[in-house]
Short mmCIF file of C-alpha atoms and ligand atoms in Angstrom, two decimals:
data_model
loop_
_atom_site.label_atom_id
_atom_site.label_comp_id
_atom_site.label_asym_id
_atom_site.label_seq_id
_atom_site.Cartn_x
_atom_site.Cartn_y
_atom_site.Cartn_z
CA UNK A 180 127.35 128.31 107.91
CA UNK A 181 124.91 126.51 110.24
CA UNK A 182 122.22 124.28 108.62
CA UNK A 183 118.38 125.66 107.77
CA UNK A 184 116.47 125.37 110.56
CA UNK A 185 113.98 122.54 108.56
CA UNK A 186 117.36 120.90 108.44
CA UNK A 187 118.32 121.15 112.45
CA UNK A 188 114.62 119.77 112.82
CA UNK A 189 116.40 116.37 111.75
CA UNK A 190 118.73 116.15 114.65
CA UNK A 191 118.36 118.79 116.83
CA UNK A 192 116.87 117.70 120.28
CA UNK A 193 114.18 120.48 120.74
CA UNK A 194 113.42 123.41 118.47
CA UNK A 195 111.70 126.50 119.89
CA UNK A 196 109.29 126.20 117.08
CA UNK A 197 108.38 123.31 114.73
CA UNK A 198 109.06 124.97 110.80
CA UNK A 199 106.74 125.38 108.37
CA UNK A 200 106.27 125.37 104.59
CA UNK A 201 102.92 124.47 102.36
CA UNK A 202 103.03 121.68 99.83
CA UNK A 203 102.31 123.64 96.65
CA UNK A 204 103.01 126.84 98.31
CA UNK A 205 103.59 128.59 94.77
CA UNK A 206 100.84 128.27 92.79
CA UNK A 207 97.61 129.65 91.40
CA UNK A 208 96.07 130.69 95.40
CA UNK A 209 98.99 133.74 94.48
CA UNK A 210 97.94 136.91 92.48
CA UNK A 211 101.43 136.94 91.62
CA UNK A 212 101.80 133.23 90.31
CA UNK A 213 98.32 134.06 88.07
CA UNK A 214 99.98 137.29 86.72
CA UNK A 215 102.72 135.26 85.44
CA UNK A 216 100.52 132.39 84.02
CA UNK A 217 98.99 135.36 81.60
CA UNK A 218 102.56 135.34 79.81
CA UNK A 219 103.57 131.54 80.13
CA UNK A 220 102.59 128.28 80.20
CA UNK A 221 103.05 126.25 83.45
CA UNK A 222 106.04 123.96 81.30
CA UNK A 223 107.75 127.18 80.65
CA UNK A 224 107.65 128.42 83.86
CA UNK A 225 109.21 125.18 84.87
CA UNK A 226 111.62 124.89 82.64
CA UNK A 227 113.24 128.51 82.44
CA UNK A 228 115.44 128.41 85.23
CA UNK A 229 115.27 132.11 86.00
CA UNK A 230 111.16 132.34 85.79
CA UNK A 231 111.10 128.49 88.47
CA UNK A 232 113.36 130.68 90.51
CA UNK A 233 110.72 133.89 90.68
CA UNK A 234 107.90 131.24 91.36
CA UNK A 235 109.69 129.24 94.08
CA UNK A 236 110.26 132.44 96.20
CA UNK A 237 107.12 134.03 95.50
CA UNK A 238 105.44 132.86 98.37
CA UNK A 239 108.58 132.87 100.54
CA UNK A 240 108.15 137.13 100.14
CA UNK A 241 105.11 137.10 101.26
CA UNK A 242 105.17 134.20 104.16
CA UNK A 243 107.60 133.84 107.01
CA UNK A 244 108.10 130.10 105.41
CA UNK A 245 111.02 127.67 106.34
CA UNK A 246 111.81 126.14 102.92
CA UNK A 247 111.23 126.68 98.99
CA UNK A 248 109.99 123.46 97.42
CA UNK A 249 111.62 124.24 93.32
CA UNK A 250 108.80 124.92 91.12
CA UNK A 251 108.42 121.60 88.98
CA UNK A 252 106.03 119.24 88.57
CA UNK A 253 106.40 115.34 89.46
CA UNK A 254 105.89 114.59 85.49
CA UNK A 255 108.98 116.50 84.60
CA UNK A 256 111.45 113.53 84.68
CA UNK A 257 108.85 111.43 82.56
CA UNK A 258 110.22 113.47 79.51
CA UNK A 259 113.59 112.23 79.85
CA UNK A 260 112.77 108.06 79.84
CA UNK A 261 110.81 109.22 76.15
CA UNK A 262 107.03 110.44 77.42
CA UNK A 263 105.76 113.48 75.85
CA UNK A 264 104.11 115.83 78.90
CA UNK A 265 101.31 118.52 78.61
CA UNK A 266 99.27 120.39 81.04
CA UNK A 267 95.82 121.32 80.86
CA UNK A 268 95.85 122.50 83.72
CA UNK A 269 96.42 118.52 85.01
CA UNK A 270 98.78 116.03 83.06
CA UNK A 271 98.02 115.07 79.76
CA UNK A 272 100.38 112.12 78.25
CA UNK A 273 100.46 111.89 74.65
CA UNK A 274 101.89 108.26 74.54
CA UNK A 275 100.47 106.73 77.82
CA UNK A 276 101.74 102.93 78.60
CA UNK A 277 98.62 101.19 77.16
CA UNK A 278 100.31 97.56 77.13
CA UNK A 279 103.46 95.93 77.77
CA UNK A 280 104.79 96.44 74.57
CA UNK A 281 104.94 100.11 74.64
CA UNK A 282 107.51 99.87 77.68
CA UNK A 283 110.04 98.76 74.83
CA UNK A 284 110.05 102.32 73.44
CA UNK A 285 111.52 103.87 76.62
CA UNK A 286 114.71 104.30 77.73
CA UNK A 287 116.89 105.08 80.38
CA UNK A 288 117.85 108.75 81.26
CA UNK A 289 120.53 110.78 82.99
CA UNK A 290 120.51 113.95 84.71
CA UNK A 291 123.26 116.84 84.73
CA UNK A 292 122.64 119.08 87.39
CA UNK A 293 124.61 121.69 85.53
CA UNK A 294 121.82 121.52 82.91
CA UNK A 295 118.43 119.92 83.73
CA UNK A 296 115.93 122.95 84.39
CA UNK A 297 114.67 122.00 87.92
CA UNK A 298 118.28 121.38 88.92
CA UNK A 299 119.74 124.84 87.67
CA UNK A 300 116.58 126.18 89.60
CA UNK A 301 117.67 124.61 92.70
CA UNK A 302 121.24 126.08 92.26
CA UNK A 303 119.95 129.60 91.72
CA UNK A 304 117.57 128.84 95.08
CA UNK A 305 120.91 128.12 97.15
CA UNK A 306 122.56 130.75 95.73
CA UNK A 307 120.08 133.21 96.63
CA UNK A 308 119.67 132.41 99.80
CA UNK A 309 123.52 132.15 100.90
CA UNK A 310 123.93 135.82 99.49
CA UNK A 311 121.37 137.24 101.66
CA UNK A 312 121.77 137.00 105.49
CA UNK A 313 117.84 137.47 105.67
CA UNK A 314 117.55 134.02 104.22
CA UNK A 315 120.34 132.04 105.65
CA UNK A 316 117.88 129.29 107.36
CA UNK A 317 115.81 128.57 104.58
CA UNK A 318 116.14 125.38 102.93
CA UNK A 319 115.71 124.21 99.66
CA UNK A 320 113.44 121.08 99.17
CA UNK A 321 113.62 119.06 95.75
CA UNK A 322 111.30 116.43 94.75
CA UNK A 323 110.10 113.84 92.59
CA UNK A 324 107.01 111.22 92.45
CA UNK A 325 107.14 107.93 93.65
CA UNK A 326 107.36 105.08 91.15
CA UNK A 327 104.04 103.65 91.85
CA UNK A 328 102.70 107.64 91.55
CA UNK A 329 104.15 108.53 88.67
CA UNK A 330 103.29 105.29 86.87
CA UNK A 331 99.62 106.30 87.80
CA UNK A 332 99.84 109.37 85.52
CA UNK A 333 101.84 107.27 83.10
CA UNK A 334 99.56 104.41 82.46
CA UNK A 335 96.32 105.80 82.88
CA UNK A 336 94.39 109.01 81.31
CA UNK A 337 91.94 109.58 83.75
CA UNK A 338 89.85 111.08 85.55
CA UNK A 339 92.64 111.30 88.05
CA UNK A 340 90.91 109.47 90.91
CA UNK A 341 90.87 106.03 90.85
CA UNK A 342 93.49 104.83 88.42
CA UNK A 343 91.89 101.41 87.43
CA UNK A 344 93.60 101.71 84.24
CA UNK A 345 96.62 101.37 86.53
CA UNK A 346 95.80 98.76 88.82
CA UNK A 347 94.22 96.46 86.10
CA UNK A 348 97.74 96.65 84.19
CA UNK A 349 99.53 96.05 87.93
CA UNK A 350 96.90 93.18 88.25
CA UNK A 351 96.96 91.37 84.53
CA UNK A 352 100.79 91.77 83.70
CA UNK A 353 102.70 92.28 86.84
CA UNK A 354 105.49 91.33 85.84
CA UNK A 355 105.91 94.05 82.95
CA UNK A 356 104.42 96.21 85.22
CA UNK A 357 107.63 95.81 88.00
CA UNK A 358 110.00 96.31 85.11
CA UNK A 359 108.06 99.70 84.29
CA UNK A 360 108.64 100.67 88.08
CA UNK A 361 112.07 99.62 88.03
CA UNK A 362 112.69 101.81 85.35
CA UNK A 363 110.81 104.33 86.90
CA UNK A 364 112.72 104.09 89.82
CA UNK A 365 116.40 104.36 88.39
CA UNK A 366 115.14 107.05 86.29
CA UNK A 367 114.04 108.98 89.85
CA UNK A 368 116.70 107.96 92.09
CA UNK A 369 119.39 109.32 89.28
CA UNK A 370 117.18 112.69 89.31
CA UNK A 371 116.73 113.20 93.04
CA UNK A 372 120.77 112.53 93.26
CA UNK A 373 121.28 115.31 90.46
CA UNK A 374 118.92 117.79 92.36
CA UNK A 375 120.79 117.15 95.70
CA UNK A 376 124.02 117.75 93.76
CA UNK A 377 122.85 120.86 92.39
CA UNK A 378 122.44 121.90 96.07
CA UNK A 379 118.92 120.80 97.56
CA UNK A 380 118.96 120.92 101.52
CA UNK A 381 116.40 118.47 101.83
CA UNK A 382 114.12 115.78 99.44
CA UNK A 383 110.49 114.47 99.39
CA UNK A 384 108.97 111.59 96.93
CA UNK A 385 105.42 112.31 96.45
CA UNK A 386 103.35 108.85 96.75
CA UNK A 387 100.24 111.01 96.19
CA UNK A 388 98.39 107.60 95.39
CA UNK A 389 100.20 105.20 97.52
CA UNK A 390 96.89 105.01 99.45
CA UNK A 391 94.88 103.46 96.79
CA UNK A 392 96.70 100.37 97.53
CA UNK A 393 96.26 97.80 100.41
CA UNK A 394 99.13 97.22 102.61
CA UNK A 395 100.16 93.59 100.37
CA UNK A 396 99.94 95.58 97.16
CA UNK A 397 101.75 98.46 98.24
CA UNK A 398 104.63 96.36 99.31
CA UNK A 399 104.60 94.33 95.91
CA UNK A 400 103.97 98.31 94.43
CA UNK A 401 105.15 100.99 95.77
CA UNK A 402 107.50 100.47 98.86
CA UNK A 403 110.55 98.30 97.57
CA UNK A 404 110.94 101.00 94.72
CA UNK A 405 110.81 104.06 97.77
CA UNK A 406 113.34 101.93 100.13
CA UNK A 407 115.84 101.77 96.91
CA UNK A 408 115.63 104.98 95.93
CA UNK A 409 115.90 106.05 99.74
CA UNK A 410 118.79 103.88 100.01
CA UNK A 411 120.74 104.89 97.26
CA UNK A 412 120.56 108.49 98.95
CA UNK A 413 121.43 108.14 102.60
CA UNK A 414 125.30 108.50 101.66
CA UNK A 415 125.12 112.10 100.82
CA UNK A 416 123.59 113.02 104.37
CA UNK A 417 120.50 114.88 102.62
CA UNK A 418 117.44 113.72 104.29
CA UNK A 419 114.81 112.35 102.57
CA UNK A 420 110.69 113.16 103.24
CA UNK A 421 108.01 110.82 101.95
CA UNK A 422 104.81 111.55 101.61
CA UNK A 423 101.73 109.40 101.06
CA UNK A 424 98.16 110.56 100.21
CA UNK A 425 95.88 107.81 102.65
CA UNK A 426 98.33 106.54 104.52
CA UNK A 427 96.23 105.73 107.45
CA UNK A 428 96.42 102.24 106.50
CA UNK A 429 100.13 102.29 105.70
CA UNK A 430 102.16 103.23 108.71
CA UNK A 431 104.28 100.28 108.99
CA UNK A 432 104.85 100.11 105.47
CA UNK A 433 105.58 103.85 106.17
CA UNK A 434 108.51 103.04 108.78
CA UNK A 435 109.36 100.23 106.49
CA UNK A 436 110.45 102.90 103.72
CA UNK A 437 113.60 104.20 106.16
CA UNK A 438 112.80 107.52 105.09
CA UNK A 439 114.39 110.42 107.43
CA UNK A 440 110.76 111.89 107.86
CA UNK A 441 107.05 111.08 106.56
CA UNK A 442 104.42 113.23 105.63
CA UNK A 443 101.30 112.24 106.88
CA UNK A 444 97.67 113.42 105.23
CA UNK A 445 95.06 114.98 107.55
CA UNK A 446 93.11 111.57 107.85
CA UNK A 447 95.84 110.19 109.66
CA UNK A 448 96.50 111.18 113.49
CA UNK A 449 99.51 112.65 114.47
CA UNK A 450 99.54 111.10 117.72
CA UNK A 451 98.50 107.20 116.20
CA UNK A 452 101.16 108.05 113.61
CA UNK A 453 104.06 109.18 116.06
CA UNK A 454 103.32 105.26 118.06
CA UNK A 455 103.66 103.68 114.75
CA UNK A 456 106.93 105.21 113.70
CA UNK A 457 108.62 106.04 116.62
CA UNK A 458 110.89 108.75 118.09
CA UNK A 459 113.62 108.73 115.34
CA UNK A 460 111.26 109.35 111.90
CA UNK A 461 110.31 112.79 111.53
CA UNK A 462 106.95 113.66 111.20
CA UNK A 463 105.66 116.36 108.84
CA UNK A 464 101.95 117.67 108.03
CA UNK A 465 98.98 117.37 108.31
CA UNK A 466 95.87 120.15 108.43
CA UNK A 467 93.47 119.39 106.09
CA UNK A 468 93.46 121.79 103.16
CA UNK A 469 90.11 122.45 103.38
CA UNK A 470 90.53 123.85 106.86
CA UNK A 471 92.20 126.90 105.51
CA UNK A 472 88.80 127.76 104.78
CA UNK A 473 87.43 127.79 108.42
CA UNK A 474 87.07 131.19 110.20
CA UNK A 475 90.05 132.13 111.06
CA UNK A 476 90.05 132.36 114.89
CA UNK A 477 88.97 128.45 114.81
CA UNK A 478 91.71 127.79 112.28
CA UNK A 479 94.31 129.55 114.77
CA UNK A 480 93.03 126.51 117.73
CA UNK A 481 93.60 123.92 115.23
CA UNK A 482 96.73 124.68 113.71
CA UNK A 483 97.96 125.46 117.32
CA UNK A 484 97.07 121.70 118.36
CA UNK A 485 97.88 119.86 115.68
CA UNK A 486 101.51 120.17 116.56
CA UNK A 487 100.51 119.80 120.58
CA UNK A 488 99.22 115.80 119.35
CA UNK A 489 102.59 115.14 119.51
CA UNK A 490 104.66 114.10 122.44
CA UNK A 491 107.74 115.51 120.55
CA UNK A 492 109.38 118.59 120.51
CA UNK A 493 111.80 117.96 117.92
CA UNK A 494 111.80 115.87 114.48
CA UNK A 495 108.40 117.49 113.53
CA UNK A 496 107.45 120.00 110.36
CA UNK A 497 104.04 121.34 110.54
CA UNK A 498 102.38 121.51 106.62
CA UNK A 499 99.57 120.78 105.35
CA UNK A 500 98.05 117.44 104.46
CA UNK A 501 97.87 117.80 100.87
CA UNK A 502 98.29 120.45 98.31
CA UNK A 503 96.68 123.90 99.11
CA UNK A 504 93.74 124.66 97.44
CA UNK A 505 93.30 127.02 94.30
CA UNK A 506 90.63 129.50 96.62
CA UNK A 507 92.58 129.64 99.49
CA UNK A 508 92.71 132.86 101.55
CA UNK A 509 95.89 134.37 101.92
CA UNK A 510 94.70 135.50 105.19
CA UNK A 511 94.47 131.70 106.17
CA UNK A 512 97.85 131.00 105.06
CA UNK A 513 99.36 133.45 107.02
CA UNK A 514 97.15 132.68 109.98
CA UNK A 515 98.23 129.09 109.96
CA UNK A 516 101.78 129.98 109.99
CA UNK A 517 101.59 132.25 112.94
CA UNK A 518 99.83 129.41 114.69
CA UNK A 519 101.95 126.43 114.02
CA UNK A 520 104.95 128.75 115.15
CA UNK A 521 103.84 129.42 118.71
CA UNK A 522 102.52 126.32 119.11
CA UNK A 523 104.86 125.03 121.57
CA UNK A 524 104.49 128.42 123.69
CA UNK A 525 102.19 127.63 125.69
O1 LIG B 890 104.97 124.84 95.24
C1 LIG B 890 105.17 123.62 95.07
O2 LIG B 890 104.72 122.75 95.85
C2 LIG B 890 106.06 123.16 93.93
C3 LIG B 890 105.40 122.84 92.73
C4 LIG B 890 104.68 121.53 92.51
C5 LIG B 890 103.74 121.42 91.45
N1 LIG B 890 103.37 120.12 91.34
C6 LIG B 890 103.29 122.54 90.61
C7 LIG B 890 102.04 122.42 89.85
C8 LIG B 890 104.80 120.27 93.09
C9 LIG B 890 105.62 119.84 94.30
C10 LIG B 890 103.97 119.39 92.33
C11 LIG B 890 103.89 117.95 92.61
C12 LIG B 890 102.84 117.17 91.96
N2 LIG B 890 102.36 117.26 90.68
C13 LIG B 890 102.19 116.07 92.57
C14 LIG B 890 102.48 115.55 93.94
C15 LIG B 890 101.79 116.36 94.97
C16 LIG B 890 100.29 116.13 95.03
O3 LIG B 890 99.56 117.09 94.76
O4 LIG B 890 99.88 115.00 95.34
C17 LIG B 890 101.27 115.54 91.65
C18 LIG B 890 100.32 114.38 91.89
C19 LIG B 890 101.39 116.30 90.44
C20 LIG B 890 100.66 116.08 89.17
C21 LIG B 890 99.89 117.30 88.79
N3 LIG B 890 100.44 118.46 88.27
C22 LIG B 890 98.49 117.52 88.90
C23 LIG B 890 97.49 116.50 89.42
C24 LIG B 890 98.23 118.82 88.43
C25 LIG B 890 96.91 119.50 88.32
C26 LIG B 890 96.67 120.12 89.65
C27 LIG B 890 95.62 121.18 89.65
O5 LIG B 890 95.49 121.73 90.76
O6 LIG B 890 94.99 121.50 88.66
C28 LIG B 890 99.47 119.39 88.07
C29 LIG B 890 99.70 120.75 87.54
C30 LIG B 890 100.43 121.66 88.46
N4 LIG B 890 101.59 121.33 89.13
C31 LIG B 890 100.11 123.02 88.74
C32 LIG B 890 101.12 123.50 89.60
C33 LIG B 890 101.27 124.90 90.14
C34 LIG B 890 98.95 123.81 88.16
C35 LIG B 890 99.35 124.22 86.79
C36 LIG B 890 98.97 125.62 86.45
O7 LIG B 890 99.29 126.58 87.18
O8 LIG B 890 98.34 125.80 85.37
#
């Protein structure tokens, strides 16, 4: 069977189009997705295999989308080292990492891809789409948080903006604070190696707040933990995305990671981005969320030349740069789409 085409966008020299899919594509922008939030919880929806699997594809039904990212959330794997996760609708720890001492409660995890949740999900994704010739070429994309990300969530209870919880404990007791990222990072590394197992196409760590760090700190941080984690994954052949929220600041570090592709938020131009990293690194993203909102006919020029920055036409996803908003329009979403695939037309 030949590979999904987000796959072939890899390798392949040119593509006639650049594929597409949304970060947070399922999710409460969906009539459907709210219907089922009336009977569940968000954890149960991500951890019943069969009701992930109805998520994941909901918006594949309704858009012509290149991959399904496995409905899960980037606090799952948390559970597993001994943190006890709740959504309201945002993360709420019960035992956050206040001080170093509380890092001697947790322990280190394994994942069976026969049996974790998000990895049966991802089996029942791949199984799906081999057994209908409709949806041979989509690919399935798992995921998990960075180590500096998650460790946000993990060490600090908000407001979700700033994390100075975070970088205060990074800044009084690094040292305990590496060892929590190390930890971190097996724990990850071990999951994203259990998901591709299971039979995900494709991976992407999340370093939503990579950007809150400057370039020195995000290499004492962030990056080493990325590059091991990367490493440890290039043997089975599955490429590996990452993305970084603000990573305008960060592009060397970015190239640095040896990450197959990196997804680039909408403050970040596609063109100054493709200099930095070169020919070889994919590039994925990057509209601006917000931009959904825009009428649509100005929406259709800028989706159409956000792909045209490039000088590329190969090794490029088009998404968006973050999330997609709660009030999205569907309208938008399938404008976009239709947009970033004739892109290269003209
Ligand atoms: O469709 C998909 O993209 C897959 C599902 C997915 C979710 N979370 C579902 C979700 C993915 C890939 C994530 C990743 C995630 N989770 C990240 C990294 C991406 C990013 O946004 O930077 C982060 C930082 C989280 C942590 C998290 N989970 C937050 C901050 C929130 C609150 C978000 C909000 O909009 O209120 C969540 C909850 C969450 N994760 C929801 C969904 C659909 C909303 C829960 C609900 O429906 O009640």
């Amino acid at each position: 069977m030949s590979k999904p085409k987000l796959i072939r966008a890899f390798s392949e020299d040119s593509l006639e189009s650049p594929p597409v899919w949304l970060m947070r594509q399922a999710g409460r922008y969906l009539p459907e997705y709210r219907a089922l939030k009336e009977k569940h919880t968000f954890l149960e929806l991500c951890k019943s295999a069969e009701l992930a699997t109805e998520v994941t594809l909901q918006p594949l039904r309704r858009f012509n989308l290149d991959a399904a990212i496995v409905f899960a959330d980037i606090l799952l794997p948390a559970e597993a080292i001994g943190f006890s996760v709740d959504f309201n609708p945002g993360p709420k720890i019960a035992n956050p990492i206040k001080d170093p001492s509380d890092l001697q409660r947790l322990h280190q995890s394994s994942f069976n891809p026969a049996a974790d949740p998000t990895c049966k999900t991802i089996s029942a994704l791949r199984k799906h789409f081999d057994a209908d010739s409709a949806m041979a070429d989509k690919a399935v994309i798992g995921f998990c948080g960075s180590p500096w990300t998650l460790a946000c969530y993990l060490t600090d209870q908000g407001p979700f903006k700033h994390f100075a919880a975070t970088q205060i404990f990074a800044a009084k007791q690094s040292k305990a604070f590496v060892a929590f990222i190390d930890l971190l990072e097996q724990c990850l590394g071990d999951f994203l190696l259990a998901q591709i197992a299971a039979g995900a196409d494709a991976v992407q760590i999340f370093d939503s707040w990579g950007g809150l760090l400057a370039a020195e700190d995000y290499r004492r941080f962030s990056l080493p933990s990325i590059q091991r984690i990367v490493e440890r994954i290039k043997p089975t052949g599955c490429p590996v995305i990452v993305y970084c929220g603000g990573t305008a600041h960060l592009l060397n570090e970015m190239k640095e990671t040896e990450a197959d592709g990196i997804s680039l938020d909408w403050k970040t131009e596609l063109s100054v981005a493709e200099e930095i990293l070169g020919s070889s690194m994919l590039i994925q993203g990057n509209l601006d969320p917000a931009h959904l909102f825009l009428p649509q006919e100005q929406l259709e020029i800028e989706a159409k030349l956000m792909s045209q920055q490039l000088k590329r036409r190969n090794r490029y996803i088009a998404n968006l740069g973050h999330g997609i908003l709660q009030q999205t329009p569907i309208e938008s979403v399938e404008t976009f789409i239709h947009a970033v695939k004739s892109g290269w037309q003209q």
